[in-house]
């Protein structure tokens, strides 16, 4: 058994400072084929009943941060529905297996979030399959680097907007009528909302929008007993980085420029989502929890 998240560990060395070899896959990428394979907490995350009996929908729950959140939620006692693209069936099976191993119900519903009808069907599938819904994690995202504005195709710009912003809106809009007081919504922003890499122009634009959406919606829904917050990850080793999300030649140095000197692993993001999903954060509303290895943010 690896060290769990409650042990006294040196954050510099809890996970190795990796120098990933240059590698590329077509979008959305299969995490199982990455070198090294990201750590989602499979052997380390220890649950302690913090989400007992809760029912969660996580978009992009097949891999990376969403996959780590799915494992953590299940081990904390929640039933979990995940969305993913049909090409990601292999990664999704891995997560579904771990949710079931934790003794919880798993719902897997593949499809394309750029399609608003799928987004609505996804919420219905989660509600039906889990017997209700009280946690929504909007996590799926598209990130493709392009150096120059003139080279960002209209199609890419629109796809990034639809995946990162429109799908979040469609899903949360469809979910809210099902959410009782005590329910929680967590959006996934990014360090890019504050520190914009020039080659992630369209992506950074969406992450600023996600941050603002969550803060405005938080004020709307708090009077109805529903809390909205966001997590803003910094450089985390996931499939996004090997599917044109980051310049391939820079991969060996990926994430080494923060105060901790290393990129994060998805397992290190999951506890932030657990905190915001559970009742222990009852007075935390409209917050963006930065999990980024020490990069200063507003
Ligand atoms: P990931 O590739 O493992 O997860 C992203 C998931 O998004 C994919 O698994 C896929 O299922 C889903 N997705 C993408 N396009 C889709 C579509 N059209 N339809 C349905 N699903 C689609 O990568 P990740 O890094 O874990 O990404 C999760 C979130 O974290 C994203 O919102 C990303 O922007 C955010 N984030 C990541 C980092 C990082 O460094 N990895 C940093 C900041 C923010
Ligand atoms: Mg994936």
Tab-separated table of C-alpha atoms and ligand atoms in Angstrom:
chain	number	residue	atom	x	y	z
A	1	UNK	CA	0.000	0.000	0.000
A	2	UNK	CA	1.417	3.369	-1.024
A	3	UNK	CA	1.429	6.246	1.448
A	4	UNK	CA	-2.121	7.658	1.704
A	5	UNK	CA	-3.085	11.332	1.610
A	6	UNK	CA	-3.095	11.647	5.414
A	7	UNK	CA	0.539	10.713	5.967
A	8	UNK	CA	3.202	13.304	6.753
A	9	UNK	CA	4.971	13.614	3.418
A	10	UNK	CA	7.372	16.085	1.844
A	11	UNK	CA	5.382	17.712	-1.006
A	12	UNK	CA	8.558	18.038	-3.069
A	13	UNK	CA	9.037	14.293	-3.157
A	14	UNK	CA	5.597	12.804	-2.478
A	15	UNK	CA	5.458	12.279	-6.221
A	16	UNK	CA	8.571	12.157	-8.388
A	17	UNK	CA	9.599	15.153	-10.487
A	18	UNK	CA	8.993	13.462	-13.833
A	19	UNK	CA	10.633	14.351	-17.157
A	20	UNK	CA	8.175	12.744	-19.592
A	21	UNK	CA	9.624	11.575	-22.894
A	22	UNK	CA	8.309	13.355	-25.998
A	23	UNK	CA	5.115	11.527	-27.006
A	24	UNK	CA	1.887	12.273	-28.868
A	25	UNK	CA	-1.546	10.687	-29.226
A	26	UNK	CA	-4.622	11.817	-31.144
A	27	UNK	CA	-7.301	13.577	-29.026
A	28	UNK	CA	-8.704	12.634	-26.541
A	29	UNK	CA	-5.857	10.214	-25.816
A	30	UNK	CA	-5.733	6.953	-23.913
A	31	UNK	CA	-4.226	7.509	-20.489
A	32	UNK	CA	-3.197	3.853	-20.198
A	33	UNK	CA	-0.783	4.418	-23.120
A	34	UNK	CA	1.008	7.395	-21.545
A	35	UNK	CA	4.616	7.278	-20.347
A	36	UNK	CA	4.562	7.498	-17.383
A	37	UNK	CA	0.919	6.607	-16.655
A	38	UNK	CA	-0.576	9.332	-14.400
A	39	UNK	CA	-1.261	8.437	-10.766
A	40	UNK	CA	-4.973	8.748	-9.972
A	41	UNK	CA	-4.617	7.509	-6.418
A	42	UNK	CA	-5.509	3.936	-7.311
A	43	UNK	CA	-3.193	2.534	-4.647
A	44	UNK	CA	-3.114	5.501	-2.263
A	45	UNK	CA	-6.456	7.296	-1.825
A	46	UNK	CA	-8.005	6.378	1.512
A	47	UNK	CA	-11.682	7.201	2.044
A	48	UNK	CA	-13.198	8.081	5.396
A	49	UNK	CA	-16.934	8.320	4.751
A	50	UNK	CA	-16.927	11.990	3.808
A	51	UNK	CA	-19.468	11.536	0.964
A	52	UNK	CA	-21.505	8.658	2.350
A	53	UNK	CA	-24.684	8.096	0.352
A	54	UNK	CA	-24.037	10.966	-2.067
A	55	UNK	CA	-24.717	10.714	-5.825
A	56	UNK	CA	-22.234	12.352	-8.166
A	57	UNK	CA	-21.929	13.071	-11.879
A	58	UNK	CA	-18.386	13.727	-13.140
A	59	UNK	CA	-17.754	14.740	-16.758
A	60	UNK	CA	-14.517	13.410	-18.223
A	61	UNK	CA	-14.383	10.893	-15.388
A	62	UNK	CA	-12.429	8.293	-17.382
A	63	UNK	CA	-8.966	9.735	-16.859
A	64	UNK	CA	-6.816	12.423	-15.313
A	65	UNK	CA	-8.322	14.713	-12.720
A	66	UNK	CA	-11.892	13.485	-13.330
A	67	UNK	CA	-10.770	9.886	-12.949
A	68	UNK	CA	-8.971	10.658	-9.687
A	69	UNK	CA	-12.084	12.463	-8.419
A	70	UNK	CA	-14.258	9.452	-9.349
A	71	UNK	CA	-12.001	7.087	-7.367
A	72	UNK	CA	-11.914	9.428	-4.369
A	73	UNK	CA	-15.682	10.043	-4.372
A	74	UNK	CA	-16.427	6.312	-4.538
A	75	UNK	CA	-14.009	5.556	-1.674
A	76	UNK	CA	-15.680	8.349	0.330
A	77	UNK	CA	-18.993	6.507	-0.092
A	78	UNK	CA	-20.610	8.138	-3.161
A	79	UNK	CA	-22.243	6.476	-6.150
A	80	UNK	CA	-20.690	7.886	-9.307
A	81	UNK	CA	-21.731	8.492	-12.928
A	82	UNK	CA	-18.990	9.346	-15.415
A	83	UNK	CA	-19.091	10.769	-18.923
A	84	UNK	CA	-16.359	10.268	-21.505
A	85	UNK	CA	-15.864	9.986	-25.261
A	86	UNK	CA	-16.568	6.584	-26.886
A	87	UNK	CA	-12.860	6.304	-27.875
A	88	UNK	CA	-11.972	6.312	-24.171
A	89	UNK	CA	-13.772	3.083	-23.294
A	90	UNK	CA	-10.537	1.437	-22.075
A	91	UNK	CA	-9.792	4.201	-19.561
A	92	UNK	CA	-13.465	4.366	-18.522
A	93	UNK	CA	-13.493	0.603	-17.749
A	94	UNK	CA	-10.517	1.126	-15.409
A	95	UNK	CA	-12.426	3.773	-13.416
A	96	UNK	CA	-15.740	1.884	-13.426
A	97	UNK	CA	-13.891	-1.141	-12.036
A	98	UNK	CA	-12.444	0.927	-9.187
A	99	UNK	CA	-15.823	2.523	-8.336
A	100	UNK	CA	-17.360	-0.958	-8.112
A	101	UNK	CA	-14.385	-2.241	-6.098
A	102	UNK	CA	-15.188	0.502	-3.578
A	103	UNK	CA	-18.635	-1.065	-3.257
A	104	UNK	CA	-20.472	1.758	-5.018
A	105	UNK	CA	-22.773	2.027	-8.039
A	106	UNK	CA	-21.089	3.135	-11.269
A	107	UNK	CA	-22.878	4.601	-14.288
A	108	UNK	CA	-20.848	5.012	-17.495
A	109	UNK	CA	-22.455	7.108	-20.248
A	110	UNK	CA	-20.232	7.810	-23.285
A	111	UNK	CA	-20.908	10.637	-25.735
A	112	UNK	CA	-19.837	14.006	-27.099
A	113	UNK	CA	-20.381	16.970	-24.776
A	114	UNK	CA	-20.367	19.350	-27.744
A	115	UNK	CA	-23.893	18.066	-28.391
A	116	UNK	CA	-26.445	19.711	-26.099
A	117	UNK	CA	-28.879	16.802	-26.437
A	118	UNK	CA	-26.220	14.412	-25.161
A	119	UNK	CA	-25.580	16.743	-22.203
A	120	UNK	CA	-29.251	16.607	-21.227
A	121	UNK	CA	-29.421	12.830	-21.720
A	122	UNK	CA	-26.291	12.466	-19.576
A	123	UNK	CA	-27.948	14.204	-16.634
A	124	UNK	CA	-31.063	12.042	-17.021
A	125	UNK	CA	-28.922	8.877	-17.227
A	126	UNK	CA	-27.116	9.872	-14.031
A	127	UNK	CA	-30.341	10.654	-12.169
A	128	UNK	CA	-31.958	7.398	-13.302
A	129	UNK	CA	-28.873	5.215	-12.823
A	130	UNK	CA	-27.948	6.614	-9.399
A	131	UNK	CA	-31.503	7.207	-8.146
A	132	UNK	CA	-30.911	10.953	-7.788
A	133	UNK	CA	-28.145	13.515	-7.992
A	134	UNK	CA	-26.510	15.835	-5.452
A	135	UNK	CA	-22.966	16.472	-6.746
A	136	UNK	CA	-22.114	17.747	-10.231
A	137	UNK	CA	-18.459	18.026	-11.245
A	138	UNK	CA	-17.917	19.764	-14.576
A	139	UNK	CA	-14.425	18.589	-15.448
A	140	UNK	CA	-14.182	17.559	-19.125
A	141	UNK	CA	-12.056	19.897	-21.185
A	142	UNK	CA	-10.379	20.513	-24.524
A	143	UNK	CA	-6.877	22.035	-24.736
A	144	UNK	CA	-4.999	22.311	-28.031
A	145	UNK	CA	-2.006	24.662	-28.282
A	146	UNK	CA	-1.622	26.961	-31.283
A	147	UNK	CA	1.193	29.554	-31.398
A	148	UNK	CA	-0.555	32.224	-33.494
A	149	UNK	CA	-4.076	33.642	-33.474
A	150	UNK	CA	-4.212	33.416	-37.290
A	151	UNK	CA	-3.649	29.658	-37.060
A	152	UNK	CA	-6.496	28.913	-34.625
A	153	UNK	CA	-9.193	27.494	-36.891
A	154	UNK	CA	-12.735	28.740	-36.396
A	155	UNK	CA	-13.665	25.114	-35.795
A	156	UNK	CA	-11.121	24.702	-32.984
A	157	UNK	CA	-12.194	27.953	-31.332
A	158	UNK	CA	-15.820	26.853	-31.395
A	159	UNK	CA	-15.048	23.296	-30.231
A	160	UNK	CA	-13.029	24.591	-27.275
A	161	UNK	CA	-15.867	26.928	-26.303
A	162	UNK	CA	-18.517	24.236	-26.686
A	163	UNK	CA	-16.574	21.607	-24.715
A	164	UNK	CA	-15.342	23.818	-21.889
A	165	UNK	CA	-18.100	26.423	-21.499
A	166	UNK	CA	-21.310	25.470	-23.331
A	167	UNK	CA	-21.362	21.851	-22.076
A	168	UNK	CA	-20.864	23.081	-18.501
A	169	UNK	CA	-23.867	25.393	-18.958
A	170	UNK	CA	-26.058	22.726	-20.571
A	171	UNK	CA	-25.259	20.121	-17.915
A	172	UNK	CA	-25.674	22.357	-14.900
A	173	UNK	CA	-28.893	23.801	-16.356
A	174	UNK	CA	-30.294	20.284	-16.781
A	175	UNK	CA	-29.064	19.189	-13.341
A	176	UNK	CA	-30.275	22.049	-11.150
A	177	UNK	CA	-33.969	20.993	-11.154
A	178	UNK	CA	-32.838	17.682	-9.592
A	179	UNK	CA	-30.606	19.231	-6.921
A	180	UNK	CA	-31.951	19.480	-3.380
A	181	UNK	CA	-30.530	21.836	-0.725
A	182	UNK	CA	-27.110	20.531	0.349
A	183	UNK	CA	-26.146	19.656	-3.206
A	184	UNK	CA	-22.858	20.921	-4.591
A	185	UNK	CA	-21.588	21.934	-8.013
A	186	UNK	CA	-17.864	22.084	-8.772
A	187	UNK	CA	-16.477	23.608	-11.973
A	188	UNK	CA	-12.939	23.062	-13.209
A	189	UNK	CA	-11.089	26.273	-14.015
A	190	UNK	CA	-7.298	26.446	-14.371
A	191	UNK	CA	-4.179	28.390	-13.512
A	192	UNK	CA	-4.718	29.597	-17.098
A	193	UNK	CA	-7.551	31.777	-15.788
A	194	UNK	CA	-4.824	33.928	-14.183
A	195	UNK	CA	-1.525	33.092	-15.943
A	196	UNK	CA	-2.290	32.807	-19.642
A	197	UNK	CA	0.194	30.910	-21.783
A	198	UNK	CA	0.157	32.739	-25.163
A	199	UNK	CA	-0.237	29.496	-27.109
A	200	UNK	CA	-3.380	28.539	-25.127
A	201	UNK	CA	-5.405	31.601	-26.180
A	202	UNK	CA	-8.758	29.876	-26.767
A	203	UNK	CA	-8.353	27.526	-23.786
A	204	UNK	CA	-7.340	30.330	-21.381
A	205	UNK	CA	-10.392	32.307	-22.537
A	206	UNK	CA	-12.687	29.447	-21.522
A	207	UNK	CA	-11.026	29.028	-18.138
A	208	UNK	CA	-11.613	32.683	-17.276
A	209	UNK	CA	-15.235	32.205	-18.322
A	210	UNK	CA	-15.629	29.077	-16.178
A	211	UNK	CA	-14.268	30.909	-13.149
A	212	UNK	CA	-16.680	33.817	-13.598
A	213	UNK	CA	-19.617	31.504	-14.353
A	214	UNK	CA	-19.071	29.638	-11.091
A	215	UNK	CA	-18.836	32.837	-9.031
A	216	UNK	CA	-21.997	34.357	-10.523
A	217	UNK	CA	-23.951	31.105	-10.312
A	218	UNK	CA	-22.781	30.595	-6.716
A	219	UNK	CA	-24.578	33.793	-5.724
A	220	UNK	CA	-27.753	32.702	-7.541
A	221	UNK	CA	-27.916	29.250	-6.032
A	222	UNK	CA	-26.737	29.864	-2.459
A	223	UNK	CA	-30.188	31.186	-1.453
A	224	UNK	CA	-31.553	27.853	-2.734
A	225	UNK	CA	-29.127	25.861	-0.560
A	226	UNK	CA	-26.931	24.720	-3.462
A	227	UNK	CA	-23.233	25.586	-3.291
A	228	UNK	CA	-21.113	26.296	-6.368
A	229	UNK	CA	-17.313	26.423	-6.293
A	230	UNK	CA	-14.389	25.807	-8.655
A	231	UNK	CA	-11.038	24.074	-8.546
A	232	UNK	CA	-8.200	25.654	-10.534
A	233	UNK	CA	-5.527	23.036	-11.202
A	234	UNK	CA	-2.008	23.982	-12.164
A	235	UNK	CA	0.256	21.802	-14.338
A	236	UNK	CA	-0.930	18.227	-13.805
A	237	UNK	CA	0.339	15.200	-15.722
A	238	UNK	CA	-2.659	14.032	-17.797
A	239	UNK	CA	-3.663	12.990	-21.316
A	240	UNK	CA	-4.311	16.634	-22.223
A	241	UNK	CA	-0.561	17.223	-22.289
A	242	UNK	CA	0.157	14.486	-24.852
A	243	UNK	CA	-2.740	15.269	-27.227
A	244	UNK	CA	-1.483	18.632	-28.555
A	245	UNK	CA	-2.342	20.350	-25.289
A	246	UNK	CA	1.285	21.373	-24.807
A	247	UNK	CA	4.230	21.737	-27.220
A	248	UNK	CA	5.661	18.191	-27.445
A	249	UNK	CA	9.303	19.290	-27.336
A	250	UNK	CA	8.640	20.999	-23.976
A	251	UNK	CA	7.149	17.886	-22.326
A	252	UNK	CA	10.379	16.844	-20.524
A	253	UNK	CA	10.285	20.189	-18.643
A	254	UNK	CA	6.492	20.189	-18.134
A	255	UNK	CA	5.421	21.806	-14.844
A	256	UNK	CA	8.928	22.256	-13.447
A	257	UNK	CA	8.715	26.049	-13.164
A	258	UNK	CA	6.471	26.290	-10.078
A	259	UNK	CA	7.859	26.666	-6.514
A	260	UNK	CA	7.555	22.917	-5.933
A	261	UNK	CA	9.625	22.236	-9.044
A	262	UNK	CA	7.419	19.476	-10.413
A	263	UNK	CA	4.091	18.844	-12.123
A	264	UNK	CA	1.229	17.482	-10.054
A	265	UNK	CA	-0.436	14.094	-10.318
A	266	UNK	CA	-4.245	13.823	-10.656
A	267	UNK	CA	-4.304	12.102	-7.240
A	268	UNK	CA	-3.225	15.425	-5.704
A	269	UNK	CA	-6.273	17.229	-7.125
A	270	UNK	CA	-8.958	14.858	-5.875
A	271	UNK	CA	-9.000	15.964	-2.184
A	272	UNK	CA	-9.890	19.536	-3.225
A	273	UNK	CA	-12.996	18.235	-4.991
A	274	UNK	CA	-13.898	16.033	-2.010
A	275	UNK	CA	-13.681	19.060	0.297
A	276	UNK	CA	-15.882	21.225	-1.935
A	277	UNK	CA	-18.399	18.401	-2.522
A	278	UNK	CA	-18.883	17.515	1.131
A	279	UNK	CA	-20.800	19.344	3.829
A	280	UNK	CA	-17.558	20.262	5.616
A	281	UNK	CA	-17.276	23.204	3.166
A	282	UNK	CA	-20.816	24.455	3.974
A	283	UNK	CA	-19.687	28.113	4.285
A	284	UNK	CA	-17.448	28.007	1.177
A	285	UNK	CA	-19.315	29.464	-1.809
A	286	UNK	CA	-18.094	31.037	-5.050
A	287	UNK	CA	-14.515	30.110	-4.161
A	288	UNK	CA	-11.796	28.982	-6.549
A	289	UNK	CA	-9.516	26.525	-4.819
A	290	UNK	CA	-6.099	26.692	-6.484
A	291	UNK	CA	-4.139	23.446	-6.547
A	292	UNK	CA	-1.068	24.341	-8.509
A	293	UNK	CA	2.213	23.703	-6.705
A	294	UNK	CA	2.530	27.232	-5.370
A	295	UNK	CA	1.901	29.620	-8.285
A	296	UNK	CA	0.526	32.881	-6.794
A	297	UNK	CA	-3.040	33.702	-7.871
A	298	UNK	CA	-5.390	36.632	-7.164
B	1	LIG	P1	-7.915	14.336	-19.362
B	1	LIG	O1	-7.644	14.315	-20.809
B	1	LIG	O2	-7.530	13.144	-18.579
B	1	LIG	O3	-9.453	14.629	-19.098
B	1	LIG	C1	-10.227	15.434	-19.961
B	1	LIG	C2	-11.459	14.655	-20.328
B	1	LIG	O4	-12.352	15.528	-21.045
B	1	LIG	C3	-11.222	13.487	-21.269
B	1	LIG	O5	-10.932	12.308	-20.566
B	1	LIG	C4	-12.534	13.394	-22.033
B	1	LIG	O6	-13.338	12.357	-21.515
B	1	LIG	C5	-13.216	14.717	-21.766
B	1	LIG	N1	-13.630	15.361	-23.020
B	1	LIG	C6	-12.902	16.181	-23.798
B	1	LIG	N2	-13.637	16.550	-24.878
B	1	LIG	C7	-14.839	15.944	-24.758
B	1	LIG	C8	-16.021	15.932	-25.536
B	1	LIG	N3	-16.138	16.641	-26.677
B	1	LIG	N4	-17.063	15.179	-25.116
B	1	LIG	C9	-16.975	14.458	-23.984
B	1	LIG	N5	-15.885	14.444	-23.192
B	1	LIG	C10	-14.831	15.192	-23.585
B	1	LIG	O7	-7.193	15.663	-18.804
B	1	LIG	P2	-7.289	16.455	-17.405
B	1	LIG	O8	-6.081	17.297	-17.361
B	1	LIG	O9	-7.586	15.567	-16.288
B	1	LIG	O10	-8.514	17.447	-17.637
B	1	LIG	C11	-9.573	17.606	-16.737
B	1	LIG	C12	-9.864	19.086	-16.523
B	1	LIG	O11	-8.804	19.686	-15.815
B	1	LIG	C13	-10.046	19.908	-17.794
B	1	LIG	O12	-11.138	20.789	-17.662
B	1	LIG	C14	-8.774	20.691	-17.856
B	1	LIG	O13	-8.929	21.893	-18.571
B	1	LIG	C15	-8.512	20.927	-16.399
B	1	LIG	N6	-7.157	21.327	-16.089
B	1	LIG	C16	-6.122	20.479	-16.300
B	1	LIG	C17	-4.842	20.893	-16.023
B	1	LIG	C18	-3.666	20.006	-16.262
B	1	LIG	O14	-2.553	20.470	-16.145
B	1	LIG	N7	-3.857	18.742	-16.560
B	1	LIG	C19	-4.601	22.186	-15.533
B	1	LIG	C20	-5.685	23.022	-15.331
B	1	LIG	C21	-6.953	22.590	-15.617
B	2	LIG	MG1	-9.665	10.679	-21.033
